[in-house]
Tab-separated table of C-alpha atoms in Angstrom:
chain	number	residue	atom	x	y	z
A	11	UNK	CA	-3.935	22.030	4.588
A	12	UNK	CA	-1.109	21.666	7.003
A	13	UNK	CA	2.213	20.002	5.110
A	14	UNK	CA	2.522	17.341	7.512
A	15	UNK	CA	-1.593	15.883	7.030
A	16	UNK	CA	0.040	15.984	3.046
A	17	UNK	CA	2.912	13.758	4.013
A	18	UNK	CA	1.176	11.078	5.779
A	19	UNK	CA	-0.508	10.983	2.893
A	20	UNK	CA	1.731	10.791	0.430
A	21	UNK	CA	3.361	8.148	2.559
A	22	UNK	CA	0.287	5.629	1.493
A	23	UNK	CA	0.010	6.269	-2.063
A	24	UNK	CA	1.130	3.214	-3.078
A	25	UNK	CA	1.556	3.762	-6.920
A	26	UNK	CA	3.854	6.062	-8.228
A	27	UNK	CA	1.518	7.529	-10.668
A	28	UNK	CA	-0.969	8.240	-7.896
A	29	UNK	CA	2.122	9.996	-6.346
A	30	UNK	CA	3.038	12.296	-8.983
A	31	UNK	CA	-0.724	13.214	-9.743
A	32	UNK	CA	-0.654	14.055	-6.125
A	33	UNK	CA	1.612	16.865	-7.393
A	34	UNK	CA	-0.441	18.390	-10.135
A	35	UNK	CA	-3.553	19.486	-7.194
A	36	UNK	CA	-2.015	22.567	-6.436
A	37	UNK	CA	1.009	24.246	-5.705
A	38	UNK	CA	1.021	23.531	-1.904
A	39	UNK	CA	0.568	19.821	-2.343
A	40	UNK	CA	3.229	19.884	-5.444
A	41	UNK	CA	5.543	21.510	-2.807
A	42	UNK	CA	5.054	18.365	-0.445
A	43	UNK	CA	5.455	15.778	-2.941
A	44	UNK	CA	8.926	17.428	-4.044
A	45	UNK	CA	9.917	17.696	-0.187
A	46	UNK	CA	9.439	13.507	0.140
A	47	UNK	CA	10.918	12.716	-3.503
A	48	UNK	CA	14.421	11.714	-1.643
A	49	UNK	CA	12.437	10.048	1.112
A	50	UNK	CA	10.375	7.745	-1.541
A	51	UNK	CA	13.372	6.959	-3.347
A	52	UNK	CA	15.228	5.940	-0.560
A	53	UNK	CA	12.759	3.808	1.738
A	54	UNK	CA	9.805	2.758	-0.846
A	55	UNK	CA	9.846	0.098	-3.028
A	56	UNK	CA	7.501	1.032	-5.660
A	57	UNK	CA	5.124	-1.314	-7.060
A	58	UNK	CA	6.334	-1.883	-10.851
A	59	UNK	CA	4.482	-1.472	-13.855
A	60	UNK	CA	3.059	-3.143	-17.039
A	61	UNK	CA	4.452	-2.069	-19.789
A	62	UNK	CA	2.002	-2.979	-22.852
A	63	UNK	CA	1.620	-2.356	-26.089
A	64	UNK	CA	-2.146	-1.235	-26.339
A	65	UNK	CA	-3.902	-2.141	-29.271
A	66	UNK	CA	-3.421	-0.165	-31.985
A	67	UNK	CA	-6.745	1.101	-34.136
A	68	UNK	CA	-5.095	2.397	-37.327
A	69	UNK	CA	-2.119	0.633	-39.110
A	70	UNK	CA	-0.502	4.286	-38.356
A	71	UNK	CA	-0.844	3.520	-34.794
A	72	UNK	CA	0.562	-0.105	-35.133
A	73	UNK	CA	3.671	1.537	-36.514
A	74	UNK	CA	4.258	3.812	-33.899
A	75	UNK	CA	4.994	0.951	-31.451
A	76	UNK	CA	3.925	3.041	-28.949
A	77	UNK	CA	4.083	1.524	-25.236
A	78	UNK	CA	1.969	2.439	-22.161
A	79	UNK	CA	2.350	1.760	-18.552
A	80	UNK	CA	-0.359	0.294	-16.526
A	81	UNK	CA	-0.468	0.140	-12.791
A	82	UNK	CA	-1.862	-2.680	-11.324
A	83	UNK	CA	-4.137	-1.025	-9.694
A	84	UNK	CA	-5.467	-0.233	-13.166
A	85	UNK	CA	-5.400	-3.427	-14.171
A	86	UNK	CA	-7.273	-4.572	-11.324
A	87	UNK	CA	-10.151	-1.606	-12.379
A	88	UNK	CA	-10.403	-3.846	-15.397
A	89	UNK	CA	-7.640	-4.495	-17.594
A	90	UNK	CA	-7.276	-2.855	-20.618
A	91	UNK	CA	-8.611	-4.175	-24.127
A	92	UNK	CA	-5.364	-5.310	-25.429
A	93	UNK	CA	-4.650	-6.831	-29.282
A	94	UNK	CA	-4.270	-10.385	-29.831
A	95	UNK	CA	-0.677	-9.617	-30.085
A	96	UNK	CA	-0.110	-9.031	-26.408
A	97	UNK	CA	-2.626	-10.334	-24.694
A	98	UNK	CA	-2.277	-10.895	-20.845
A	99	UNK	CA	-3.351	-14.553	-19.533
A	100	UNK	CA	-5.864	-14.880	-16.716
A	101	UNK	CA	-3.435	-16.613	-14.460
A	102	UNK	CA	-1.662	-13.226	-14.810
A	103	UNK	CA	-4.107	-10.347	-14.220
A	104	UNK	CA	-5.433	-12.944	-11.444
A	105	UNK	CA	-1.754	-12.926	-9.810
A	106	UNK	CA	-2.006	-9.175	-10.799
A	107	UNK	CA	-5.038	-8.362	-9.134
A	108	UNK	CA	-3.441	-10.951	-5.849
A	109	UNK	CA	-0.916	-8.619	-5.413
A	110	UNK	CA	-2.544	-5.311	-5.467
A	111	UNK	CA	-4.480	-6.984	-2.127
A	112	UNK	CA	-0.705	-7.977	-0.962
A	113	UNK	CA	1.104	-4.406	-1.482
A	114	UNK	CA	-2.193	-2.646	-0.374
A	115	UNK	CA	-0.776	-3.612	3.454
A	116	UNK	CA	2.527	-1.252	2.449
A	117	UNK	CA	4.195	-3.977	3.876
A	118	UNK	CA	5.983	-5.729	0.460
A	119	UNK	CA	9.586	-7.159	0.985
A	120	UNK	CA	11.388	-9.056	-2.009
A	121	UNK	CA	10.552	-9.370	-5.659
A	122	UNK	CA	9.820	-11.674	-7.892
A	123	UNK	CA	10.155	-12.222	-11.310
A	124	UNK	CA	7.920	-14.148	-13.432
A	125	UNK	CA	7.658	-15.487	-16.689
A	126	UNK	CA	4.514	-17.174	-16.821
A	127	UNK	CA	3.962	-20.062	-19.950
A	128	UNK	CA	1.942	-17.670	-22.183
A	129	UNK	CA	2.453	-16.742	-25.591
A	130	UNK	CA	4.209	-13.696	-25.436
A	131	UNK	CA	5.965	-14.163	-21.723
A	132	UNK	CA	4.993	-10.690	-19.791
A	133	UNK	CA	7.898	-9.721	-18.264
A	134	UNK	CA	6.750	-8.845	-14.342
A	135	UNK	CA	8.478	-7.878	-11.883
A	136	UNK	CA	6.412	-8.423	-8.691
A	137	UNK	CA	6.503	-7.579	-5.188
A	138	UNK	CA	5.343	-9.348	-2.560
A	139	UNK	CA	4.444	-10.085	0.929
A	140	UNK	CA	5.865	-13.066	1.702
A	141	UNK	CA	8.764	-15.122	-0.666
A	142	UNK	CA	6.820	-17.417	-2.446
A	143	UNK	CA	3.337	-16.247	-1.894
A	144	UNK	CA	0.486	-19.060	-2.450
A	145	UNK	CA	-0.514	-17.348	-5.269
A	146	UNK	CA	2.317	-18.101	-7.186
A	147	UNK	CA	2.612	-21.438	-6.899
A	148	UNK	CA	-1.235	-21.707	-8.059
A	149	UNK	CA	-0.119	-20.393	-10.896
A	150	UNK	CA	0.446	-24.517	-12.230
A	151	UNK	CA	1.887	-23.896	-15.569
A	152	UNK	CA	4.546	-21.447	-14.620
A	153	UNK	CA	7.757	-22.413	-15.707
A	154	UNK	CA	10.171	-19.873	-15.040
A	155	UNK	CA	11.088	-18.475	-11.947
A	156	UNK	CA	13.308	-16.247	-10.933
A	157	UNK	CA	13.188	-15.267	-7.638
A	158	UNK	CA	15.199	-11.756	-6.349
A	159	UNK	CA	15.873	-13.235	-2.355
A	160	UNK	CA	15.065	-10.879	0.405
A	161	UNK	CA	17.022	-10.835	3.448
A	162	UNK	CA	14.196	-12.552	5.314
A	163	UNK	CA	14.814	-15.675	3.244
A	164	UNK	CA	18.113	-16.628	4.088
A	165	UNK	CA	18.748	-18.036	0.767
A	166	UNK	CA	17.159	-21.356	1.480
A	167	UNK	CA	14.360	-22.789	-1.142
A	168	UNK	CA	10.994	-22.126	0.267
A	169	UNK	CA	9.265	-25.582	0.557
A	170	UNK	CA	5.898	-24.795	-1.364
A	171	UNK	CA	7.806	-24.294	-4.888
A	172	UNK	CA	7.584	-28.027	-4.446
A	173	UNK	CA	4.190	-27.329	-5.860
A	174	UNK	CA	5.252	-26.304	-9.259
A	175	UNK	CA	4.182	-29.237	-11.244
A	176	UNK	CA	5.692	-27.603	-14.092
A	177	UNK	CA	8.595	-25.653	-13.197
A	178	UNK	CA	11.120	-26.038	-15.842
A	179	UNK	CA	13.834	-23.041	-14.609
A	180	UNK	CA	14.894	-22.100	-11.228
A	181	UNK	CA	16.850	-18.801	-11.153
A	182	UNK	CA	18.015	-16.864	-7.836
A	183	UNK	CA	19.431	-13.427	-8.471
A	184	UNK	CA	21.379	-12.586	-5.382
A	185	UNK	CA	23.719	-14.121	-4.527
A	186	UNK	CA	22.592	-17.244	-3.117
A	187	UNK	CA	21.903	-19.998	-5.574
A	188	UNK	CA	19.305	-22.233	-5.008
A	189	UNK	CA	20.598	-26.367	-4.259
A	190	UNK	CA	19.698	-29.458	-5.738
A	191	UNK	CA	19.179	-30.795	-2.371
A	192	UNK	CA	16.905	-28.479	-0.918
A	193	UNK	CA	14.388	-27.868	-4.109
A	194	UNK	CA	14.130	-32.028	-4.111
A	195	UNK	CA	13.551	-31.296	-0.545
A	196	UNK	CA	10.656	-29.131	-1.633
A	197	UNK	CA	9.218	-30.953	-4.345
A	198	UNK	CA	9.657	-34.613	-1.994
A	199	UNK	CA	7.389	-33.233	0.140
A	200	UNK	CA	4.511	-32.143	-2.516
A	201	UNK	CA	5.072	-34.693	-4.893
A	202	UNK	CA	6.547	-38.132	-3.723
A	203	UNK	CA	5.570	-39.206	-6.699
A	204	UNK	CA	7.849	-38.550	-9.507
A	205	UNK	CA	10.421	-36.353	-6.930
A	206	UNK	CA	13.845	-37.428	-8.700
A	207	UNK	CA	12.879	-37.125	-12.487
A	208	UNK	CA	11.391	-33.995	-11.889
A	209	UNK	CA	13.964	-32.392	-10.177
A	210	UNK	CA	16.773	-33.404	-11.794
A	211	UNK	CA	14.898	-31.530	-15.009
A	212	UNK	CA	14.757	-28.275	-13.467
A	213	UNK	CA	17.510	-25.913	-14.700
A	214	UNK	CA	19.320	-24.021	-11.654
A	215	UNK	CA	20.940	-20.748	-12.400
B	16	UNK	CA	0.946	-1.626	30.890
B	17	UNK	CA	1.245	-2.031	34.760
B	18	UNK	CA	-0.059	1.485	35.721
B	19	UNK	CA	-2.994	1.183	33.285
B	20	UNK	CA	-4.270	-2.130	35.441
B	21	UNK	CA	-3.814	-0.433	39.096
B	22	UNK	CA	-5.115	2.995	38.419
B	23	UNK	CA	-8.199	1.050	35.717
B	24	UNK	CA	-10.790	3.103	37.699
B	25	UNK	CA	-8.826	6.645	37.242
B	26	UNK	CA	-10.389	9.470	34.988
B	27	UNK	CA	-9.045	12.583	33.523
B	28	UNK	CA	-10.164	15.200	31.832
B	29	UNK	CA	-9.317	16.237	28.290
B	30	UNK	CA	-10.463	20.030	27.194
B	31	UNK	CA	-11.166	20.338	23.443
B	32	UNK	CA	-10.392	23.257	21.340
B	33	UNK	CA	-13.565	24.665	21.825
B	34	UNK	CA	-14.234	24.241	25.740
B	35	UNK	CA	-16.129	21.018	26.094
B	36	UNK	CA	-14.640	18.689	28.558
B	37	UNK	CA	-14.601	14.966	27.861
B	38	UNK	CA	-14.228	13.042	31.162
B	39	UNK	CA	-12.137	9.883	30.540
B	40	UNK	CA	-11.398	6.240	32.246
B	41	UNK	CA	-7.507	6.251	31.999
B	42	UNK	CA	-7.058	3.271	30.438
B	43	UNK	CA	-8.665	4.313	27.561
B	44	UNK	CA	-6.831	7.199	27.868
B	45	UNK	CA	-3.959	5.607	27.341
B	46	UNK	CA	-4.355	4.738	23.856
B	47	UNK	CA	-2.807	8.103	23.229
B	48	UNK	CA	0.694	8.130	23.141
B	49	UNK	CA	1.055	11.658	24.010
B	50	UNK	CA	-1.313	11.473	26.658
B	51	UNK	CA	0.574	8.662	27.751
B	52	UNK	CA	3.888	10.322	28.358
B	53	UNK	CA	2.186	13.685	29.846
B	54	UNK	CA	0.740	10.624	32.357
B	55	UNK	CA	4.286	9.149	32.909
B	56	UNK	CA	5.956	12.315	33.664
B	57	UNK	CA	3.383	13.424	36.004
B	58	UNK	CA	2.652	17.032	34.811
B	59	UNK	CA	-1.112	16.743	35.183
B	60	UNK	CA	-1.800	13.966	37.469
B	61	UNK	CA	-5.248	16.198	38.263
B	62	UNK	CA	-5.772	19.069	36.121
B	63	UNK	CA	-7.924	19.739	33.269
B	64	UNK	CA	-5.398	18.692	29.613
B	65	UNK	CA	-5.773	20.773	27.148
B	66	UNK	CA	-5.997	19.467	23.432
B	67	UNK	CA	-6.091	23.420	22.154
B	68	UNK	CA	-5.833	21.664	18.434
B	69	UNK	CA	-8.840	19.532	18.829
B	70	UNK	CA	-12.568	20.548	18.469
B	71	UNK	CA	-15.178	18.455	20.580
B	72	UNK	CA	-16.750	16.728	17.499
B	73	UNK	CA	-13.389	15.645	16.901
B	74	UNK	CA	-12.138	14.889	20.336
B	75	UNK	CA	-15.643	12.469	20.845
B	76	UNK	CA	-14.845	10.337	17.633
B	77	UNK	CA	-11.363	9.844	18.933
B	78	UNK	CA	-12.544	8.675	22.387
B	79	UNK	CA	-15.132	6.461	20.989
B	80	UNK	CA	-11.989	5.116	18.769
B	81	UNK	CA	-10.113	4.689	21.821
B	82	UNK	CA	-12.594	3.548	24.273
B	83	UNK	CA	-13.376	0.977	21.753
B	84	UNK	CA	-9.591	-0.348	21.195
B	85	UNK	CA	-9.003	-0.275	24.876
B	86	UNK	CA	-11.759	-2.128	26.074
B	87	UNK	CA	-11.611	-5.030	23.239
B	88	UNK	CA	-9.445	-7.527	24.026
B	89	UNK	CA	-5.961	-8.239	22.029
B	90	UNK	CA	-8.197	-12.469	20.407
B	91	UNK	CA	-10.951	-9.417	19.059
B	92	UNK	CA	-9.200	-8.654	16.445
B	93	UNK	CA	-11.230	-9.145	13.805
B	94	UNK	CA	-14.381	-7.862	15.775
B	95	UNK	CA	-12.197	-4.627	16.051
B	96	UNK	CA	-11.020	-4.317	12.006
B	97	UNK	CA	-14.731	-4.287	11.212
B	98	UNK	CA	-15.127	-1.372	13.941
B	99	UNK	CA	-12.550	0.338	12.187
B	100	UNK	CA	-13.820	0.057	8.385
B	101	UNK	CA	-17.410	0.664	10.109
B	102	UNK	CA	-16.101	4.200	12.174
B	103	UNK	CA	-14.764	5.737	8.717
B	104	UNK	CA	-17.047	4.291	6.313
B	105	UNK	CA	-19.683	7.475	5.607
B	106	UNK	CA	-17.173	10.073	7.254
B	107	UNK	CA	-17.041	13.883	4.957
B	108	UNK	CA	-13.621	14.631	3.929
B	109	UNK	CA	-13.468	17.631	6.544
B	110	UNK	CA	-14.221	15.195	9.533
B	111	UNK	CA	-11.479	12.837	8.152
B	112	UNK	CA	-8.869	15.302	8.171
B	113	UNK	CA	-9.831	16.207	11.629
B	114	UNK	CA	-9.469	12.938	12.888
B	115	UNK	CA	-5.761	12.522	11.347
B	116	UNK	CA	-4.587	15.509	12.566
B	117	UNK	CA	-6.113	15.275	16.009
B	118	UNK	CA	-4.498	11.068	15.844
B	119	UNK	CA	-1.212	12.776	14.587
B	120	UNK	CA	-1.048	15.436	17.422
B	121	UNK	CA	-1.747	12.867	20.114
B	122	UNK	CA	-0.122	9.894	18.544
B	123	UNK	CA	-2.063	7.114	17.979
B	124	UNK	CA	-0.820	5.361	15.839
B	125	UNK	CA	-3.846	2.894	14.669
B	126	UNK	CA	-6.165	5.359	14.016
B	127	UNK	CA	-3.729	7.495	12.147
B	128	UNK	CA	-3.372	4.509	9.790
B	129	UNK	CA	-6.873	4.247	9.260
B	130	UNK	CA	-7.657	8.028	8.941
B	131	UNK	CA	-4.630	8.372	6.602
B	132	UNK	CA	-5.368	5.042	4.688
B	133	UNK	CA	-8.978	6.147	3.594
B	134	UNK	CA	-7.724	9.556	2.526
B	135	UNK	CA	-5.045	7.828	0.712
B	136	UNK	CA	-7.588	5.626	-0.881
B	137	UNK	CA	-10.030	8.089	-1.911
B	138	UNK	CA	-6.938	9.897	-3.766
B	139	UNK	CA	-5.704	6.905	-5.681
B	140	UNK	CA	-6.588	6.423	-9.263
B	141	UNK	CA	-8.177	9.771	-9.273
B	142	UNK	CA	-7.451	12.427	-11.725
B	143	UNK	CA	-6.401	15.559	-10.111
B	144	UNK	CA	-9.576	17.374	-11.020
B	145	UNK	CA	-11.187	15.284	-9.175
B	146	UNK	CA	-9.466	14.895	-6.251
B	147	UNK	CA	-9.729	19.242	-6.342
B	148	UNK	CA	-13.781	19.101	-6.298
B	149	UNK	CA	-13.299	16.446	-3.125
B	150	UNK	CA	-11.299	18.363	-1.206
B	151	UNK	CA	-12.555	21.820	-1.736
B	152	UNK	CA	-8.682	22.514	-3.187
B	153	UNK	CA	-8.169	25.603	-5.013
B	154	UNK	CA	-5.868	25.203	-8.340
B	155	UNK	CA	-3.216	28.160	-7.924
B	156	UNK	CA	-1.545	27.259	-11.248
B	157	UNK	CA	-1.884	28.908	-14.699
B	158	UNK	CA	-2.468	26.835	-17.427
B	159	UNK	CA	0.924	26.804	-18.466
B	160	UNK	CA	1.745	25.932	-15.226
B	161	UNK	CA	-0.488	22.931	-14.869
B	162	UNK	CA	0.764	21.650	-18.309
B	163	UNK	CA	4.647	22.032	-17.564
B	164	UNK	CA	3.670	19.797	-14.249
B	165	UNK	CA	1.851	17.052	-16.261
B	166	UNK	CA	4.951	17.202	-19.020
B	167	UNK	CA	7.365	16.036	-15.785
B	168	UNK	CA	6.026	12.792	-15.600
B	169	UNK	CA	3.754	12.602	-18.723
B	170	UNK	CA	3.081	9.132	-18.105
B	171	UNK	CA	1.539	9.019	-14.982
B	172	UNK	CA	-1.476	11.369	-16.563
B	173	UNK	CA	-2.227	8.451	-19.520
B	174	UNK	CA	-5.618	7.428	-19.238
B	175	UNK	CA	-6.626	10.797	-17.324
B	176	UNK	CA	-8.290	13.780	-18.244
């Protein structure tokens, strides 16, 4: 199989794992995966990872706090049986299995980062398509958000995060910081109702 | 765009690898890149062209691709995604590669995307046994071999055979 069929095809495995399982074929296709590892870390932004601690069947295991990586295509599959002790919320394998349909198109700019109001807070970093995706702001309880801007943002607030009900912390990690004045912008136009108190109760950073 | 409209009832002649000749409306034609440019410069305004990488099963999926895209118009679009995901869906590997390389070697870009995308997709989430039996790849490395691979990136083989 020619080396350049290999390499368009490499160029659309979207998870890294796929990528490096791509390698172990043969020797030929382990050869073309090597020649595009500066290419895909330069240009691709790889979809992260979960990183969960599975649940443990002895209390041997349990001690051995031993962590494994998910993709979310995985996930997707069916997630995993976790333990009680880190157990993922549906609004999160939901936005999980949301953005495996977003960074399917190859086309994901940004990240996000989101803590969602569950128990244990996953920690996910999350591509996606467009800034503040619909998806996210479905996601009603979510009170964290930390958003990594893009360049296609501008640094200016993104109107639907007006739709966080409970939003409680609004962190921006470039270097624009969001304004008060444009996230009561947002959340005047989604809820006129209580605009001011809510606003003035989110934490900037 | 221009030259596609005034010379609409043009054909030419595309020769696959294996003799056949396809005779083609130029418009549809034109949905190749490469054909395209061989158009533009004028080096075979008449003659038979020669796709000497292309066999004729080949060749006739990739005009019915392109006929297809040319003659749909640009408020189809969704009639023409559910052409695409219907022209791949039931295609053997073999035929598959075909088509990429032949939409590689004459540049079109859509149907590269698609070709490549449903390779890509069969491949995913796969463990490389697998994807071996569904390509008809032969395994060239020893056991040790195969292990010191896997012990690179350890965790990408979790949850696979």
């Amino acid at each position: 199989m020619p080396e350049d069929l290999l390499v368009l095809i490499l160029h659309r495995l979207i998870q890294l794992s796929d990528y490096f399982r791509f390698g172990a074929v043969c020797k030929p296709w382990h050869a073309a995966a090597d020649h595009q590892k500066v290419h895909r870390r330069r240009d691709k932004q790889e979809v992260p990872m979960l990183l969960i601690l599975p649940p443990a069947k002895t209390a041997e295991e349990a001690d051995y706090h031993c962590r494994r990586l998910y993709s979310v295509t995985q996930i997707e599959k069916g997630p995993p049986q976790f333990g009680a002790s880190s157990s993922l919320s549906p609004e999160v394998l939901w936005f999980f299995s949301r953005m495996v349909s977003i960074t399917s198109t190859g086309s994901s700019q940004g990240t996000f980062i989101m803590r969602a109001n569950c128990k244990k807070s996953p920690y996910l970093p999350i591509p996606s398509l467009d800034p503040i995706d619909d998806a996210i702001v479905n996601i009603t309880n979510l009170k964290v958000l930390e958003v990594l801007f893009g360049n296609q943002l501008n640094g200016t607030i993104p109107e639907n995060i007006g739709k966080l009900a409970n939003l409680e912390q609004l962190a921006a990690a470039s270097h624009q910081q969001p304004d008060r004045k444009s996230v009561c912008f947002a959340y005047e136009l989604h809820q006129p109702q209580f605009s001011n108190n809510r606003t003035r109760q989110i934490k900037l950073g | 765009m221009a030259s596609s409209i005034e010379n609409n009832n043009e054909k030419l002649t595309l020769k696959s690898s294996d003799g056949e000749e396809f005779l083609v409306e130029k418009h549809v034609a034109l949905q190749s890149t490469l054909l395209q440019n061989m158009l533009d410069s004028d080096c075979s305004s008449a003659d038979v062209i020669p796709l000497p990488k292309i066999d004729a099963r080949t060749l006739a999926l990739v005009l019915g691709y392109c006929k297809k895209h040319a003659d749909a118009s640009s408020s189809k679009q969704g009639e023409l995604n559910s052409f695409d995901s219907e022209f791949l869906k039931d295609m053997d590997m073999g035929a598959l590669f075909n088509l990429v390389l032949a939409a590689n070697f004459m540049e079109i870009k859509g149907l590269l995307d698609i070709a490549a995308q449903k390779i890509a997709d069969t491949i995913k989430d796969k463990p490389h046994q697998e994807v071996r039996e569904i390509f008809h790849v032969e395994n060239d490395y020893t056991p040790e071999e195969e292990a010191a691979v896997r012990e690179e990136n350890r965790w990408a083989f979790e949850g696979f055979p």
